[in-house]
C-alpha positions as a printed NumPy array, in Angstrom:
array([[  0.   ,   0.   ,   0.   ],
       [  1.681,   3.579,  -0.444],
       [  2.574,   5.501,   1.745],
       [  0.706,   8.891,   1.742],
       [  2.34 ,  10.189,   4.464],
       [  5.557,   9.989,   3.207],
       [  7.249,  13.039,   2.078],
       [  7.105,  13.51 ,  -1.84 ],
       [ 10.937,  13.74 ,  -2.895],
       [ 10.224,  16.7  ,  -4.995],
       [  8.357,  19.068,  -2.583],
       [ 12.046,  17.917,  -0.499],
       [ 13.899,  19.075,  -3.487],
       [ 11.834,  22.109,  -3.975],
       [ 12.201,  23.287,  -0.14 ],
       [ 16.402,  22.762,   0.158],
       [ 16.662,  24.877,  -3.318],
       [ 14.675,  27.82 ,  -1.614],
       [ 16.637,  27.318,   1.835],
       [ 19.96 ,  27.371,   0.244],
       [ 18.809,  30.726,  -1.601],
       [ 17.844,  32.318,   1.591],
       [ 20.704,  31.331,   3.516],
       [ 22.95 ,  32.44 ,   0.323],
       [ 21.098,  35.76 ,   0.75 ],
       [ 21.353,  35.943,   4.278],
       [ 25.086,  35.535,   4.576],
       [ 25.415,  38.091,   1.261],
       [ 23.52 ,  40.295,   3.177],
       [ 25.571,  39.923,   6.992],
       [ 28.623,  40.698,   5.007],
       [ 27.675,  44.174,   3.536],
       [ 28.618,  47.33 ,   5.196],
       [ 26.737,  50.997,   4.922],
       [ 28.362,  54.01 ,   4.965],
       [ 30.618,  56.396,   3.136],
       [ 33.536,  55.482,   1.205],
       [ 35.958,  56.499,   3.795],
       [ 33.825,  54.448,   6.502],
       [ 34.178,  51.119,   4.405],
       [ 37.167,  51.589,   3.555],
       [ 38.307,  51.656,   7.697],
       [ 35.558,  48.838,   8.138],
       [ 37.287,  46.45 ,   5.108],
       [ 41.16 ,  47.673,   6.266],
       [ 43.332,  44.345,   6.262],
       [ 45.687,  43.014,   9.115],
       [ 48.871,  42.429,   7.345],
       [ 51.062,  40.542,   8.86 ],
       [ 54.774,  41.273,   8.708],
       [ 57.638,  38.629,   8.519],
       [ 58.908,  37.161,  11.603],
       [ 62.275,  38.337,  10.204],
       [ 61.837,  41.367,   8.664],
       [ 63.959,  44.039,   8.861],
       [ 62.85 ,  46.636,   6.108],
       [ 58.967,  47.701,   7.495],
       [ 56.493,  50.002,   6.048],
       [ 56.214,  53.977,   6.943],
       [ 54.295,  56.997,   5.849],
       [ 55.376,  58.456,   2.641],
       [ 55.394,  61.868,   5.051],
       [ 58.401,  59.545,   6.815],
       [ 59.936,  58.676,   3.45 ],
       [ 60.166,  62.363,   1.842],
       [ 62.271,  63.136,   4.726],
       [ 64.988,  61.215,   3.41 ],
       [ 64.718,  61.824,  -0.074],
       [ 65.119,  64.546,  -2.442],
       [ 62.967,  64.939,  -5.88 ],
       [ 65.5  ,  65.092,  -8.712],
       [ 63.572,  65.619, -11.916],
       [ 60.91 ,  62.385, -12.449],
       [ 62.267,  60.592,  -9.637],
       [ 62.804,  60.886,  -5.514],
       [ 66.653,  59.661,  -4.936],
       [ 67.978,  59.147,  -1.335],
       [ 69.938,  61.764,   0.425],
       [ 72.286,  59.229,   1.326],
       [ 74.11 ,  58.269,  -1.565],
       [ 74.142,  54.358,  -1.808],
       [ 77.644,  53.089,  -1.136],
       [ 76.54 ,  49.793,  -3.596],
       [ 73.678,  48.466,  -5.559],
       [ 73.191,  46.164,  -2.53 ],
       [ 73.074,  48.93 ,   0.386],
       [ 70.173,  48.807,   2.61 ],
       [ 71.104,  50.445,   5.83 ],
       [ 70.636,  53.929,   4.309],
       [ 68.658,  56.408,   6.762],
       [ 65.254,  55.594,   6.598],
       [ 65.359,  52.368,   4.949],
       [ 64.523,  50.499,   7.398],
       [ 61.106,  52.254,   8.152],
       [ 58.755,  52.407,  11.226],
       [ 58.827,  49.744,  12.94 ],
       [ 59.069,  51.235,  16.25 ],
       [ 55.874,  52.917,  15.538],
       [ 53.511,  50.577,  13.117],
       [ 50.349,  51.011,  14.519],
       [ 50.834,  54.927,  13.239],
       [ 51.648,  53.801,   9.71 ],
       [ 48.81 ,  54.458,   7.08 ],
       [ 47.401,  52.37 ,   4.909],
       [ 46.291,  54.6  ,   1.575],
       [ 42.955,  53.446,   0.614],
       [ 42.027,  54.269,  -2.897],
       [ 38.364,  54.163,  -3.671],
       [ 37.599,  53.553,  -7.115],
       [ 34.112,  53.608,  -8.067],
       [ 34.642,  53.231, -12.068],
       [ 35.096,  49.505, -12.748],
       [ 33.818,  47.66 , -14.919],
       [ 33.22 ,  43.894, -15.489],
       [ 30.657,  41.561, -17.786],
       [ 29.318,  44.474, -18.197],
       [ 27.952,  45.661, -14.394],
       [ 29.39 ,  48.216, -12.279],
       [ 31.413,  47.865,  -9.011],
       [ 33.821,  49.816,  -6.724],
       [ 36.6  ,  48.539,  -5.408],
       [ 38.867,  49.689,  -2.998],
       [ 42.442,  49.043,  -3.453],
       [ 44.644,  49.428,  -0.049],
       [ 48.372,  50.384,  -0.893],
       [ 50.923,  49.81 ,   1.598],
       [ 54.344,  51.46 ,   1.281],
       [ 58.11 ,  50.415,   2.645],
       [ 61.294,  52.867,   1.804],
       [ 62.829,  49.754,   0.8  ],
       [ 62.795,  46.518,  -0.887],
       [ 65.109,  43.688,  -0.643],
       [ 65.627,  41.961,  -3.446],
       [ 66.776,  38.027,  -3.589],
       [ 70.097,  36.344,  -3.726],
       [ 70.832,  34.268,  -6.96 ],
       [ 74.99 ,  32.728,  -7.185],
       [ 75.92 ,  34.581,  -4.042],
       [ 74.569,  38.246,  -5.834],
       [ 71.577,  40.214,  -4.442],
       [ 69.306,  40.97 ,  -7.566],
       [ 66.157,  43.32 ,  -7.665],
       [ 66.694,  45.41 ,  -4.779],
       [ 64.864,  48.863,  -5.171],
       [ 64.494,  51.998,  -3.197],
       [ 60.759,  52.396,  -2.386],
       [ 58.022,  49.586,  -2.943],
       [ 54.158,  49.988,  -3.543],
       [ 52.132,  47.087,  -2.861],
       [ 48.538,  46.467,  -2.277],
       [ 45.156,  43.987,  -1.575],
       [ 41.887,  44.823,  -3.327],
       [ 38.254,  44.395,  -2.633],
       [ 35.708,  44.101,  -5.065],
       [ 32.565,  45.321,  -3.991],
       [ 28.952,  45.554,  -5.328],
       [ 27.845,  48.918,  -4.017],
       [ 23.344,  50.11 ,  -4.474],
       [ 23.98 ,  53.413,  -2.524],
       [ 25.576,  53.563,   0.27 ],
       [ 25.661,  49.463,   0.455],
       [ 28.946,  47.702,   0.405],
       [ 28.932,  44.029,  -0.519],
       [ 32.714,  42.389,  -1.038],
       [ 32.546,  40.141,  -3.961],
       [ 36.631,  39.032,  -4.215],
       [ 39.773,  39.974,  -3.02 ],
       [ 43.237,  40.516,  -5.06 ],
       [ 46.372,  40.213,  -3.652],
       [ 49.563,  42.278,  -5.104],
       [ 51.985,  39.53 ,  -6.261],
       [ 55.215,  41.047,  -8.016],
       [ 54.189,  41.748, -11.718],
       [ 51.042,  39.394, -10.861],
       [ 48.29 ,  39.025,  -8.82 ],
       [ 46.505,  36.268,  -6.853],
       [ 42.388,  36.452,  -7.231],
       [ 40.106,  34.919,  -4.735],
       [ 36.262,  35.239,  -4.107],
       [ 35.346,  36.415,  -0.817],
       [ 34.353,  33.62 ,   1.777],
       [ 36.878,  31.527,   0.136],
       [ 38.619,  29.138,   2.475],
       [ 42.006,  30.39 ,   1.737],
       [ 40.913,  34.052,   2.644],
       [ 41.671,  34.344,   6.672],
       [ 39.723,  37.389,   8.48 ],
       [ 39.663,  39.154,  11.316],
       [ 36.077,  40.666,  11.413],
       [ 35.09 ,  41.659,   8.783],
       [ 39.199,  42.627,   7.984],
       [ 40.957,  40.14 ,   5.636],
       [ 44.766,  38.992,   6.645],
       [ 47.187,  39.394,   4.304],
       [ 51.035,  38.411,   4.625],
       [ 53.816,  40.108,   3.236],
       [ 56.679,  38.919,   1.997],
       [ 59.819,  39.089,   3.964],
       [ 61.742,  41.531,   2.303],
       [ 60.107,  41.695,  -1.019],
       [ 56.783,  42.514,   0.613],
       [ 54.489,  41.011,  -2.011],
       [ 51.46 ,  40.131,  -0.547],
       [ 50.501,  36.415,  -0.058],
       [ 46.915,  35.393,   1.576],
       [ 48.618,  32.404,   3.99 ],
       [ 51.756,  32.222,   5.69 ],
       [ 54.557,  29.912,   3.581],
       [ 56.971,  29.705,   0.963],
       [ 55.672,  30.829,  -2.271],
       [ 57.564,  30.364,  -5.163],
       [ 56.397,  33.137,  -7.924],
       [ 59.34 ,  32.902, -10.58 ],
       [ 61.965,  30.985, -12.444],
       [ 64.576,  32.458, -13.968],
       [ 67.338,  31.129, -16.702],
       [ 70.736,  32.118, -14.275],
       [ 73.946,  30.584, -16.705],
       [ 74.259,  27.079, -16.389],
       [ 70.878,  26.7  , -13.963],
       [ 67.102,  27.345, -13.451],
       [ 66.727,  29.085, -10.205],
       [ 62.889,  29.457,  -8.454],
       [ 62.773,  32.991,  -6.901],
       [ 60.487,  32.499,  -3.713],
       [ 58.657,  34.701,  -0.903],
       [ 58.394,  33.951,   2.366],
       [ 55.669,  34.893,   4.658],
       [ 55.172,  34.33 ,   8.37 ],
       [ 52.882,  35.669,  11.444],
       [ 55.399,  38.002,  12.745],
       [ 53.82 ,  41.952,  14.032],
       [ 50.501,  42.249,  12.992],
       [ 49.952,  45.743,  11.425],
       [ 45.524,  46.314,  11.806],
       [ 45.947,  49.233,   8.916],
       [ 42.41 ,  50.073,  10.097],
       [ 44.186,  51.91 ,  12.961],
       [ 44.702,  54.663,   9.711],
       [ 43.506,  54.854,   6.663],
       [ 43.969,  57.862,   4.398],
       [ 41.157,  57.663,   1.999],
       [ 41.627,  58.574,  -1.524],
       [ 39.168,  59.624,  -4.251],
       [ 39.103,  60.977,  -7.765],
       [ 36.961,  63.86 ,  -9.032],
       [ 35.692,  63.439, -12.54 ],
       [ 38.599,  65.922, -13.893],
       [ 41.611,  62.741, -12.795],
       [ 42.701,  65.023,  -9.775],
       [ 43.248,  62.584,  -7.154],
       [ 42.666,  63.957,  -3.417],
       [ 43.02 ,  62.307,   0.19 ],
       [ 41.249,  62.594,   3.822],
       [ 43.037,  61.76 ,   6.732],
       [ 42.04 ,  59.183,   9.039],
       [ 38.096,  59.552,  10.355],
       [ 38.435,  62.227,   7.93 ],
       [ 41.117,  64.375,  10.37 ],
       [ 43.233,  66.497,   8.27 ],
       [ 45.925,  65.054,   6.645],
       [ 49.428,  65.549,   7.214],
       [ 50.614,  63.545,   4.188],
       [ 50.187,  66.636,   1.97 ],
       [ 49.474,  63.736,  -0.516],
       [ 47.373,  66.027,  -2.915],
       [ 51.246,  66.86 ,  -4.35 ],
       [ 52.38 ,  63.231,  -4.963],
       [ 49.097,  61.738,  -5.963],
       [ 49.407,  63.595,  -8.975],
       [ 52.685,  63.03 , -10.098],
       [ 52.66 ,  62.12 , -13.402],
       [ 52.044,  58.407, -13.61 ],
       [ 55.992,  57.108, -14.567],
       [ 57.376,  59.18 , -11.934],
       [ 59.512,  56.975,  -9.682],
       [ 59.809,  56.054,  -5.958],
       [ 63.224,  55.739,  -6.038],
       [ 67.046,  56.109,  -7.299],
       [ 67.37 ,  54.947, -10.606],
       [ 68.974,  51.182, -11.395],
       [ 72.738,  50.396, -10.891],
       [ 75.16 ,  47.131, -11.162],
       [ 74.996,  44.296, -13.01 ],
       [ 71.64 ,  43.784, -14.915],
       [ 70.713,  39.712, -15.929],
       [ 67.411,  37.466, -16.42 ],
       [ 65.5  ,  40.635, -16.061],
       [ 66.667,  41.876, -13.034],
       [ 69.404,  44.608, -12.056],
       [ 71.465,  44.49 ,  -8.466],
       [ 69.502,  48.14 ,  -7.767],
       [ 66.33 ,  48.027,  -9.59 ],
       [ 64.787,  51.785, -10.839],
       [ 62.898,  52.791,  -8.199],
       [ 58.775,  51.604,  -8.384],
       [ 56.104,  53.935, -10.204],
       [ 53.275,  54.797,  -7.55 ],
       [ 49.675,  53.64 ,  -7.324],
       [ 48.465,  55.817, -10.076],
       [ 50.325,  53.676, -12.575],
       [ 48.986,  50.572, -11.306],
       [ 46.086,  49.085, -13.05 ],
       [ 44.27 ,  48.791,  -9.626],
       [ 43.688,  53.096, -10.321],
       [ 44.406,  53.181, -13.846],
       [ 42.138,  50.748, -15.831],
       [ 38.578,  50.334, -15.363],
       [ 38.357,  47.231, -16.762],
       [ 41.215,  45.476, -14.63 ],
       [ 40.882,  44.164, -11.269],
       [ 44.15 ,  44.095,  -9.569]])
């Protein structure tokens, strides 16, 4: 005799499909923040964890001008380098002493486009005086005075709504893509960790050893790797200088909880875009790479605020 009690498999299949959708909406919706730009940008901030060994730490670019003079399209140290390998000029070495001060540089950009739909993301640039490059037949290669790096958010913003979509982390001359809630993506809150790369300070989303190149040296390949560990943990929500763009290009900033800023960074955010961070290369060049790499370009030449059709 059948059972008409029994549940019909297809009223079953009918009622997980609409749970699954609610729930799917439910957690989209917990993970969306209101507010303004500058407010989602603090509440999204990433803890960035530095090396357990490193030695050459982030500062203020207010901290880095102090040691540097502009010479034509380029900052140069005041210092002169003794080598292509020196890295115990003043101010290399950063802030350390004083990282919960540092800021992270929040750039909101609310132009991107992708399949065709509109979203904002906001790309958080770190910066370091100094980046150590990596040893290949007893030579340092790719060291560079001053280093730009950053992690991006995605979001899908209806007013003053927030939702992260996926996360990008700054990888050399690459990135790494992941969509948020992934289970590689560690958080703090609602504040993604990121680890940067001892010396290098490319940013990884786990602690490891990441190997990110090889490279033809003589009579050898050689892998160029990054390591990352949970050494001092830098909250960058502690202050973020938000950064916009007005529909002329000019780039502006607000300080932290929208304080004044003292980064005067309404000078150097409009630099034009192949200005460089730093002295220009030196040494022996091979397999790409120079012992004293040209100093970087800054954000404004990085696809993450220069193409709206990029996520980086």
């Amino acid at each position: 005799m059948k059972n008409t009690n029994a549940p019909n498999v297809r009223q079953w299949i009918t009622y997980c499909i609409a749970f699954m959708g609610l729930l799917f909406v439910s957690l989209t919706h917990a993970q969306s923040t209101q507010g303004t730009p500058a407010e989602v940008a603090k509440a999204y901030a990433p803890r960035i964890f530095m090396h357990p060994q490193e030695e050459w730490f982030p500062s203020s670019v207010s901290f880095f001008l102090q040691h540097v003079t502009k010479q034509g399209n380029r900052y140069v140290t005041n210092d002169p380098l003794e080598s292509p390998s020196s890295w115990d000029w003043k101010g290399a070495f950063g802030q350390k002493s004083n990282l919960r001060s540092v800021p992270v540089y929040a750039f909101v950009m609310d132009n991107k486009r992708e399949g065709g739909q509109a979203f904002t993301d906001i790309a958080y640039f770190t910066f370091y005086p100094y980046n150590r490059g990596k040893e290949v037949i007893k030579t340092m290669w790719g060291n560079h005075v001053g280093d730009w790096e950053h992690v991006t958010i995605r979001f899908r913003q209806e007013g003053n709504t927030y939702t992260p979509i996926k996360v990008s982390f700054s990888l050399h001359d690459t990135n790494k893509v992941l969509n948020w809630g992934d289970d590689a993506i560690q958080m703090q809150g609602n504040h993604l960790v990121a680890y940067e790369a001892h010396g290098s300070h490319g940013m990884y989303p786990t602690a490891g050893h990441h190997i990110y190149k090889t490279v033809n040296a003589v009579i050898k390949k050689i892998e160029l790797a990054d390591d990352t560990g949970a050494g001092a943990a830098w909250d960058t929500w502690n202050n973020v200088v938000t950064v916009t763009q007005d529909g002329s290009g000019t780039f502006s900033c607000v300080g932290h909880n929208g304080t004044p800023n003292a980064e005067n960074c309404a000078t150097w955010l409009n630099y034009d875009p192949q200005f460089r961070w730093g002295n220009a290369k030196s040494g022996k060049c091979g397999f790409g790479e120079c012992q004293l790499n040209s100093g970087p370009t800054g954000p404004r030449d990085k696809p993450a605020v220069s193409n709206p059709n990029k996520f980086d």
